[in-house]
GROMACS .gro file of C-alpha atoms in nm:
model
  338
    1MET     CA    1   1.462   4.600  -0.737
    2SER     CA    2   1.489   4.224  -0.585
    3GLU     CA    3   1.299   3.932  -0.751
    4ARG     CA    4   1.073   3.854  -0.473
    5CYS     CA    5   0.975   4.220  -0.434
    6LYS     CA    6   0.896   4.175  -0.786
    7THR     CA    7   0.607   3.904  -0.757
    8ASP     CA    8   0.464   4.104  -0.380
    9THR     CA    9   0.182   4.292  -0.486
   10PHE     CA   10   0.276   4.578  -0.190
   11CYS     CA   11   0.623   4.608  -0.317
   12SER     CA   12   0.529   4.681  -0.640
   13TRP     CA   13   0.296   4.940  -0.568
   14ILE     CA   14   0.540   5.126  -0.336
   15TYR     CA   15   0.780   5.092  -0.648
   16ASP     CA   16   0.512   5.224  -0.866
   17GLU     CA   17   0.388   5.504  -0.649
   18THR     CA   18   0.764   5.620  -0.563
   19LYS     CA   19   0.991   5.483  -0.818
   20ASN     CA   20   1.238   5.406  -0.554
   21GLN     CA   21   1.384   5.065  -0.509
   22PHE     CA   22   1.558   5.098  -0.177
   23LEU     CA   23   1.169   5.177  -0.076
   24ALA     CA   24   1.042   4.912  -0.223
   25ASN     CA   25   1.283   4.666  -0.084
   26GLY     CA   26   1.258   4.785   0.242
   27GLY     CA   27   0.884   4.817   0.264
   28TYR     CA   28   0.897   4.410   0.187
   29VAL     CA   29   1.177   4.349   0.419
   30PHE     CA   30   1.002   4.561   0.729
   31ILE     CA   31   0.660   4.510   0.692
   32VAL     CA   32   0.557   4.235   0.449
   33LYS     CA   33   0.786   3.966   0.588
   34PRO     CA   34   0.693   4.044   0.976
   35LEU     CA   35   0.336   4.099   0.906
   36ARG     CA   36   0.352   3.752   0.688
   37ILE     CA   37   0.572   3.553   0.940
   38LEU     CA   38   0.319   3.711   1.232
   39ALA     CA   39   0.013   3.619   1.046
   40ILE     CA   40   0.206   3.234   1.042
   41VAL     CA   41   0.241   3.206   1.383
   42LEU     CA   42  -0.170   3.359   1.446
   43VAL     CA   43  -0.276   3.114   1.260
   44ALA     CA   44  -0.056   2.817   1.368
   45MET     CA   45  -0.188   2.893   1.696
   46LEU     CA   46  -0.526   2.977   1.648
   47ILE     CA   47  -0.517   2.587   1.474
   48ARG     CA   48  -0.358   2.432   1.750
   49TRP     CA   49  -0.631   2.616   1.987
   50VAL     CA   50  -0.931   2.443   1.771
   51LEU     CA   51  -0.756   2.118   1.778
   52HIS     CA   52  -0.654   2.099   2.158
   53ARG     CA   53  -1.036   2.237   2.208
   54ALA     CA   54  -1.182   1.961   2.011
   55ILE     CA   55  -0.947   1.677   2.149
   56GLN     CA   56  -1.017   1.821   2.497
   57ARG     CA   57  -1.463   1.783   2.438
   58LEU     CA   58  -1.389   1.471   2.315
   59THR     CA   59  -1.204   1.304   2.611
   60THR     CA   60  -1.418   1.461   2.804
   61SER     CA   61  -1.703   1.320   2.630
   62THR     CA   62  -1.601   0.924   2.618
   63SER     CA   63  -1.494   0.953   3.035
   64ARG     CA   64  -1.873   1.008   3.112
   65ALA     CA   65  -2.099   0.721   3.046
   66GLU     CA   66  -2.368   0.574   3.176
   67MET     CA   67  -2.330   0.257   3.369
   68PRO     CA   68  -2.398  -0.072   3.156
   69ALA     CA   69  -2.727  -0.300   3.259
   70LEU     CA   70  -2.476  -0.570   3.276
   71LEU     CA   71  -2.259  -0.413   3.540
   72LYS     CA   72  -2.529  -0.263   3.756
   73PRO     CA   73  -2.566  -0.458   4.109
   74LEU     CA   74  -2.817  -0.707   4.129
   75ARG     CA   75  -3.031  -0.513   4.358
   76GLU     CA   76  -3.055  -0.193   4.135
   77ARG     CA   77  -3.161  -0.411   3.860
   78LYS     CA   78  -3.455  -0.564   4.052
   79ASP     CA   79  -3.577  -0.162   4.143
   80LYS     CA   80  -3.827  -0.072   3.886
   81GLN     CA   81  -3.775   0.257   3.847
   82PRO     CA   82  -3.399   0.323   3.947
   83ASP     CA   83  -3.282   0.666   4.002
   84ALA     CA   84  -3.113   0.821   3.660
   85THR     CA   85  -2.860   1.014   3.867
   86GLU     CA   86  -2.726   0.706   4.035
   87ASN     CA   87  -2.678   0.514   3.705
   88GLN     CA   88  -2.429   0.807   3.617
   89PHE     CA   89  -2.058   0.737   3.661
   90ILE     CA   90  -1.714   0.838   3.620
   91PRO     CA   91  -1.518   0.536   3.600
   92GLU     CA   92  -1.142   0.605   3.756
   93ARG     CA   93  -0.983   0.410   3.485
   94ARG     CA   94  -1.165   0.547   3.172
   95ARG     CA   95  -1.106   0.919   3.312
   96GLN     CA   96  -0.721   0.827   3.345
   97ARG     CA   97  -0.697   0.633   3.000
   98ALA     CA   98  -0.897   0.951   2.842
   99GLU     CA   99  -0.645   1.195   2.973
  100ALA     CA  100  -0.360   0.981   2.837
  101ILE     CA  101  -0.469   0.956   2.491
  102GLY     CA  102  -0.549   1.307   2.517
  103SER     CA  103  -0.254   1.448   2.641
  104VAL     CA  104  -0.054   1.187   2.334
  105LEU     CA  105  -0.320   1.348   2.067
  106ARG     CA  106  -0.239   1.745   2.189
  107SER     CA  107   0.137   1.690   2.189
  108PHE     CA  108   0.095   1.525   1.874
  109VAL     CA  109  -0.106   1.767   1.691
  110THR     CA  110   0.117   2.067   1.887
  111ALA     CA  111   0.447   1.918   1.714
  112VAL     CA  112   0.314   1.883   1.329
  113VAL     CA  113   0.135   2.207   1.364
  114PHE     CA  114   0.482   2.436   1.496
  115THR     CA  115   0.694   2.231   1.271
  116MET     CA  116   0.473   2.326   0.958
  117ALA     CA  117   0.462   2.670   1.103
  118ALA     CA  118   0.843   2.707   1.121
  119LEU     CA  119   0.916   2.552   0.820
  120LEU     CA  120   0.714   2.857   0.660
  121VAL     CA  121   0.852   3.084   0.832
  122MET     CA  122   1.176   2.968   0.753
  123GLY     CA  123   1.087   3.004   0.358
  124GLU     CA  124   0.967   3.346   0.436
  125LEU     CA  125   1.314   3.438   0.601
  126GLY     CA  126   1.492   3.307   0.250
  127PHE     CA  127   1.618   2.967   0.351
  128ASN     CA  128   1.597   2.689   0.092
  129LEU     CA  129   1.400   2.403   0.220
  130ALA     CA  130   1.469   2.148  -0.034
  131PRO     CA  131   1.791   2.030   0.124
  132LEU     CA  132   1.660   2.059   0.453
  133LEU     CA  133   1.360   1.823   0.398
  134ALA     CA  134   1.576   1.610   0.203
  135SER     CA  135   1.800   1.578   0.483
  136ALA     CA  136   1.529   1.544   0.776
  137GLY     CA  137   1.389   1.248   0.546
  138ILE     CA  138   1.750   1.075   0.529
  139VAL     CA  139   1.786   1.174   0.920
  140GLY     CA  140   1.437   1.014   1.012
  141VAL     CA  141   1.475   0.671   0.753
  142ALA     CA  142   1.823   0.631   1.010
  143LEU     CA  143   1.651   0.657   1.344
  144GLY     CA  144   1.332   0.454   1.212
  145PHE     CA  145   1.580   0.151   1.136
  146GLY     CA  146   1.781   0.220   1.446
  147ALA     CA  147   1.488   0.263   1.679
  148GLN     CA  148   1.281  -0.005   1.550
  149SER     CA  149   1.189  -0.144   1.903
  150LEU     CA  150   1.132   0.207   2.032
  151VAL     CA  151   0.868   0.250   1.770
  152LYS     CA  152   0.699  -0.025   1.790
  153ASP     CA  153   0.713   0.007   2.178
  154LEU     CA  154   0.530   0.365   2.131
  155ILE     CA  155   0.266   0.215   1.888
  156ALA     CA  156   0.171  -0.071   2.083
  157GLY     CA  157   0.166   0.158   2.417
  158LEU     CA  158  -0.117   0.379   2.169
  159PHE     CA  159  -0.319   0.107   2.051
  160MET     CA  160  -0.331  -0.045   2.403
  161LEU     CA  161  -0.452   0.301   2.536
  162LEU     CA  162  -0.704   0.361   2.250
  163GLU     CA  163  -0.857  -0.002   2.261
  164ASP     CA  164  -0.839   0.012   2.698
  165GLN     CA  165  -0.654  -0.314   2.738
  166TYR     CA  166  -0.567  -0.261   3.080
  167GLY     CA  167  -0.526   0.034   3.341
  168VAL     CA  168  -0.387   0.160   3.659
  169GLY     CA  169  -0.487  -0.113   3.967
  170ASP     CA  170  -0.602  -0.379   3.708
  171SER     CA  171  -0.515  -0.766   3.787
  172VAL     CA  172  -0.355  -0.883   3.467
  173ASP     CA  173  -0.192  -1.200   3.304
  174LEU     CA  174   0.101  -1.057   3.051
  175GLY     CA  175   0.250  -1.382   3.012
  176ASP     CA  176   0.572  -1.392   3.251
  177ALA     CA  177   0.433  -1.103   3.455
  178VAL     CA  178   0.090  -1.174   3.664
  179GLY     CA  179   0.022  -0.909   3.910
  180VAL     CA  180  -0.159  -0.573   3.949
  181VAL     CA  181  -0.088  -0.307   3.719
  182GLU     CA  182   0.094  -0.006   3.890
  183THR     CA  183   0.176   0.271   3.590
  184VAL     CA  184   0.081   0.238   3.222
  185GLY     CA  185   0.279   0.433   2.995
  186LEU     CA  186   0.339   0.442   2.612
  187ARG     CA  187   0.680   0.260   2.594
  188VAL     CA  188   0.673   0.072   2.971
  189THR     CA  189   0.397  -0.089   3.189
  190THR     CA  190   0.490  -0.194   3.518
  191VAL     CA  191   0.312  -0.494   3.742
  192ARG     CA  192   0.402  -0.628   4.026
  193ASP     CA  193   0.339  -0.942   4.125
  194MET     CA  194   0.194  -1.150   4.446
  195ARG     CA  195   0.567  -1.176   4.569
  196GLY     CA  196   0.638  -0.795   4.559
  197VAL     CA  197   0.846  -0.818   4.236
  198LEU     CA  198   0.805  -0.495   4.062
  199TRP     CA  199   0.816  -0.621   3.636
  200TYR     CA  200   0.868  -0.370   3.374
  201ILE     CA  201   0.733  -0.494   3.065
  202ARG     CA  202   0.767  -0.325   2.733
  203ASN     CA  203   0.465  -0.273   2.532
  204GLY     CA  204   0.572  -0.396   2.206
  205GLU     CA  205   0.663  -0.731   2.362
  206VAL     CA  206   0.304  -0.777   2.502
  207ILE     CA  207   0.204  -1.115   2.315
  208ARG     CA  208  -0.166  -1.132   2.509
  209VAL     CA  209  -0.360  -0.990   2.787
  210GLY     CA  210  -0.541  -1.164   3.052
  211ASN     CA  211  -0.690  -0.913   3.237
  212LYS     CA  212  -0.922  -1.011   3.553
  213SER     CA  213  -1.035  -0.690   3.627
  214GLN     CA  214  -1.261  -0.558   3.326
  215GLY     CA  215  -1.672  -0.591   3.281
  216TRP     CA  216  -1.773  -0.903   3.542
  217ALA     CA  217  -1.586  -1.254   3.652
  218MET     CA  218  -1.768  -1.601   3.711
  219VAL     CA  219  -1.721  -1.765   4.074
  220VAL     CA  220  -1.727  -2.162   3.982
  221ILE     CA  221  -1.721  -2.377   4.301
  222ASP     CA  222  -1.718  -2.747   4.266
  223ILE     CA  223  -1.790  -2.968   4.614
  224PRO     CA  224  -1.757  -3.325   4.617
  225ILE     CA  225  -2.084  -3.490   4.815
  226GLY     CA  226  -1.981  -3.835   4.782
  227PHE     CA  227  -2.264  -4.081   4.763
  228VAL     CA  228  -2.533  -3.886   4.950
  229ASN     CA  229  -2.837  -3.769   4.799
  230SER     CA  230  -2.762  -3.555   4.552
  231GLU     CA  231  -3.076  -3.359   4.523
  232GLU     CA  232  -3.085  -3.311   4.888
  233ALA     CA  233  -2.760  -3.123   4.872
  234THR     CA  234  -2.821  -2.912   4.564
  235ALA     CA  235  -3.148  -2.808   4.791
  236VAL     CA  236  -2.912  -2.700   5.070
  237LEU     CA  237  -2.639  -2.546   4.868
  238ARG     CA  238  -2.866  -2.336   4.673
  239GLU     CA  239  -3.038  -2.205   4.977
  240ALA     CA  240  -2.740  -2.096   5.154
  241ALA     CA  241  -2.610  -1.926   4.780
  242LEU     CA  242  -2.919  -1.716   4.770
  243ALA     CA  243  -2.906  -1.638   5.126
  244LEU     CA  244  -2.559  -1.490   5.074
  245ALA     CA  245  -2.671  -1.269   4.816
  246ASP     CA  246  -2.965  -1.155   4.941
  247GLU     CA  247  -2.715  -0.995   5.233
  248PRO     CA  248  -2.734  -0.616   5.233
  249GLU     CA  249  -2.321  -0.605   5.218
  250HIS     CA  250  -2.265  -0.838   4.941
  251ALA     CA  251  -2.593  -0.751   4.761
  252THR     CA  252  -2.378  -0.514   4.554
  253GLU     CA  253  -2.152  -0.779   4.451
  254PHE     CA  254  -2.359  -0.990   4.285
  255LEU     CA  255  -2.510  -0.930   3.933
  256GLU     CA  256  -2.704  -1.234   3.896
  257PRO     CA  257  -2.866  -1.472   4.159
  258PRO     CA  258  -2.592  -1.742   4.231
  259ASP     CA  259  -2.685  -2.101   4.088
  260VAL     CA  260  -2.644  -2.450   4.190
  261VAL     CA  261  -2.615  -2.612   3.836
  262GLY     CA  262  -2.654  -2.978   4.003
  263VAL     CA  263  -2.380  -3.268   3.946
  264GLU     CA  264  -2.117  -3.148   3.723
  265GLN     CA  265  -1.932  -3.514   3.716
  266MET     CA  266  -1.878  -3.857   3.868
  267THR     CA  267  -1.542  -3.943   4.031
  268VAL     CA  268  -1.449  -4.271   4.219
  269ASP     CA  269  -1.549  -4.049   4.523
  270GLY     CA  270  -1.904  -4.002   4.423
  271ALA     CA  271  -2.113  -3.671   4.250
  272VAL     CA  272  -1.944  -3.341   4.270
  273ILE     CA  273  -2.181  -3.054   4.263
  274ARG     CA  274  -2.150  -2.709   4.087
  275THR     CA  275  -2.211  -2.366   4.202
  276ILE     CA  276  -2.188  -2.079   3.980
  277ALA     CA  277  -2.210  -1.685   4.022
  278LYS     CA  278  -2.185  -1.422   3.838
  279THR     CA  279  -2.020  -1.102   3.982
  280THR     CA  280  -1.815  -0.810   3.950
  281ALA     CA  281  -1.452  -0.813   3.896
  282ASP     CA  282  -1.387  -0.661   4.222
  283GLY     CA  283  -1.557  -0.829   4.420
  284GLN     CA  284  -1.485  -1.171   4.276
  285PRO     CA  285  -1.226  -1.311   4.523
  286MET     CA  286  -1.447  -1.181   4.830
  287VAL     CA  287  -1.741  -1.354   4.683
  288GLN     CA  288  -1.541  -1.678   4.622
  289ARG     CA  289  -1.415  -1.719   4.950
  290GLU     CA  290  -1.741  -1.619   5.162
  291LEU     CA  291  -1.937  -1.846   4.924
  292ARG     CA  292  -1.732  -2.146   4.984
  293ARG     CA  293  -1.765  -2.077   5.381
  294ARG     CA  294  -2.127  -2.086   5.340
  295LEU     CA  295  -2.163  -2.378   5.153
  296THR     CA  296  -1.966  -2.570   5.352
  297GLU     CA  297  -2.121  -2.430   5.706
  298ALA     CA  298  -2.488  -2.523   5.504
  299LEU     CA  299  -2.347  -2.878   5.468
  300GLU     CA  300  -2.253  -2.912   5.799
  301SER     CA  301  -2.528  -2.793   5.965
  302SER     CA  302  -2.773  -3.010   5.763
  303GLY     CA  303  -2.580  -3.324   5.834
  304ILE     CA  304  -2.493  -3.380   5.506
  305ALA     CA  305  -2.123  -3.345   5.576
  306GLU     CA  306  -2.132  -3.597   5.853
  307ARG     CA  307  -2.303  -3.868   5.593
  308ILE     CA  308  -2.035  -3.780   5.329
  309ALA     CA  309  -1.738  -3.875   5.563
  310VAL     CA  310  -1.940  -4.216   5.605
  311SER     CA  311  -2.002  -4.278   5.266
  312ARG     CA  312  -1.643  -4.269   5.183
  313MET     CA  313  -1.505  -4.523   5.450
  314LEU     CA  314  -1.507  -4.860   5.258
  315PRO     CA  315  -1.504  -5.202   5.451
  316ARG     CA  316  -1.193  -5.377   5.483
  317SER     CA  317  -1.077  -5.689   5.644
  318ALA     CA  318  -1.002  -5.686   5.961
  319VAL     CA  319  -0.638  -5.914   5.889
  320PRO     CA  320  -0.409  -5.744   5.623
  321PRO     CA  321  -0.315  -5.975   5.358
  322PHE     CA  322   0.016  -6.156   5.437
  323ALA     CA  323  -0.021  -6.073   5.813
  324SER     CA  324   0.023  -6.460   5.906
  325GLY     CA  325   0.372  -6.515   5.708
  326THR     CA  326   0.200  -6.719   5.481
  327ALA     CA  327   0.232  -6.679   5.123
  328THR     CA  328   0.034  -6.810   4.847
  329ASP     CA  329   0.153  -6.821   4.448
  330SER     CA  330  -0.068  -6.705   4.172
  331SER     CA  331  -0.219  -7.054   4.142
  332GLY     CA  332  -0.329  -7.066   4.519
  333THR     CA  333  -0.040  -7.287   4.637
  334PRO     CA  334   0.092  -7.198   4.976
  335GLY     CA  335   0.432  -7.128   4.928
  336GLY     CA  336   0.485  -6.966   4.631
  337PRO     CA  337   0.776  -6.935   4.425
  338THR     CA  338   1.124  -6.977   4.591
   0.00000   0.00000   0.00000
């Protein structure tokens, strides 16, 4: 009787009952081992299913959340009793990020669980796992040294997804590449700039990320008004800005009422008045262009624009200097140096 059969309870029981080594060894090989292998496979599949289920529930719950109060449109925040169903939303970028992270975690769990199950099955079949594990460790170290940049890119991409630094459709500044994100992967991110060039950026090479599409954005407009009355110009600009925020087609783009803060600085051309507005990230470009247009039209319709142009016209001599052909030196003597 084999040594492994002696240590097995079922095999020892068959031998004690029959006193036949062939039946005991056969029972161990044809009954005990297959049952153990089947049990290992079933337990591995059960553990994989449980972990996948937990990951699925986790990613589903994180992809659904109530809209933050800061990001609600101005009109909805003014309502005293907003509808609770309207405050629930599933952002596309959050759903994509949750699906990507869930896919990575499920693949990792599957690889770990079935690798351990395969090692246990090989142990049941009589393979010596010590040399195999030692060889796998040496190969892993060699691959780690040879693929450092790849590992760096994968780890950076994983943390980028976990931290939600940027997603598909975001307008980002990655240093040399500035544009809209088209694809996000664990190793490479693609960005298309304003000229249509598609940039492939390795995640491990990204040092800083400027995301212009997350949360809210600020519109800052500085308008020079020359030397006209600053209080009058401020009142005109504030009225035009608030009128734009109250229009139905633009009300959802403002997170806070726009404000004309007043004189920001003084230059040789006169005062500069600053107007600010907090908007949604997607609506910032449109609001900025429309607000510039409305402020300019308000200055023109109020007549301030004409006074600004007049204040910039400085009085000058009708006869330019040196027009008569007679020069003077620094002491005022006609003729000057020769």
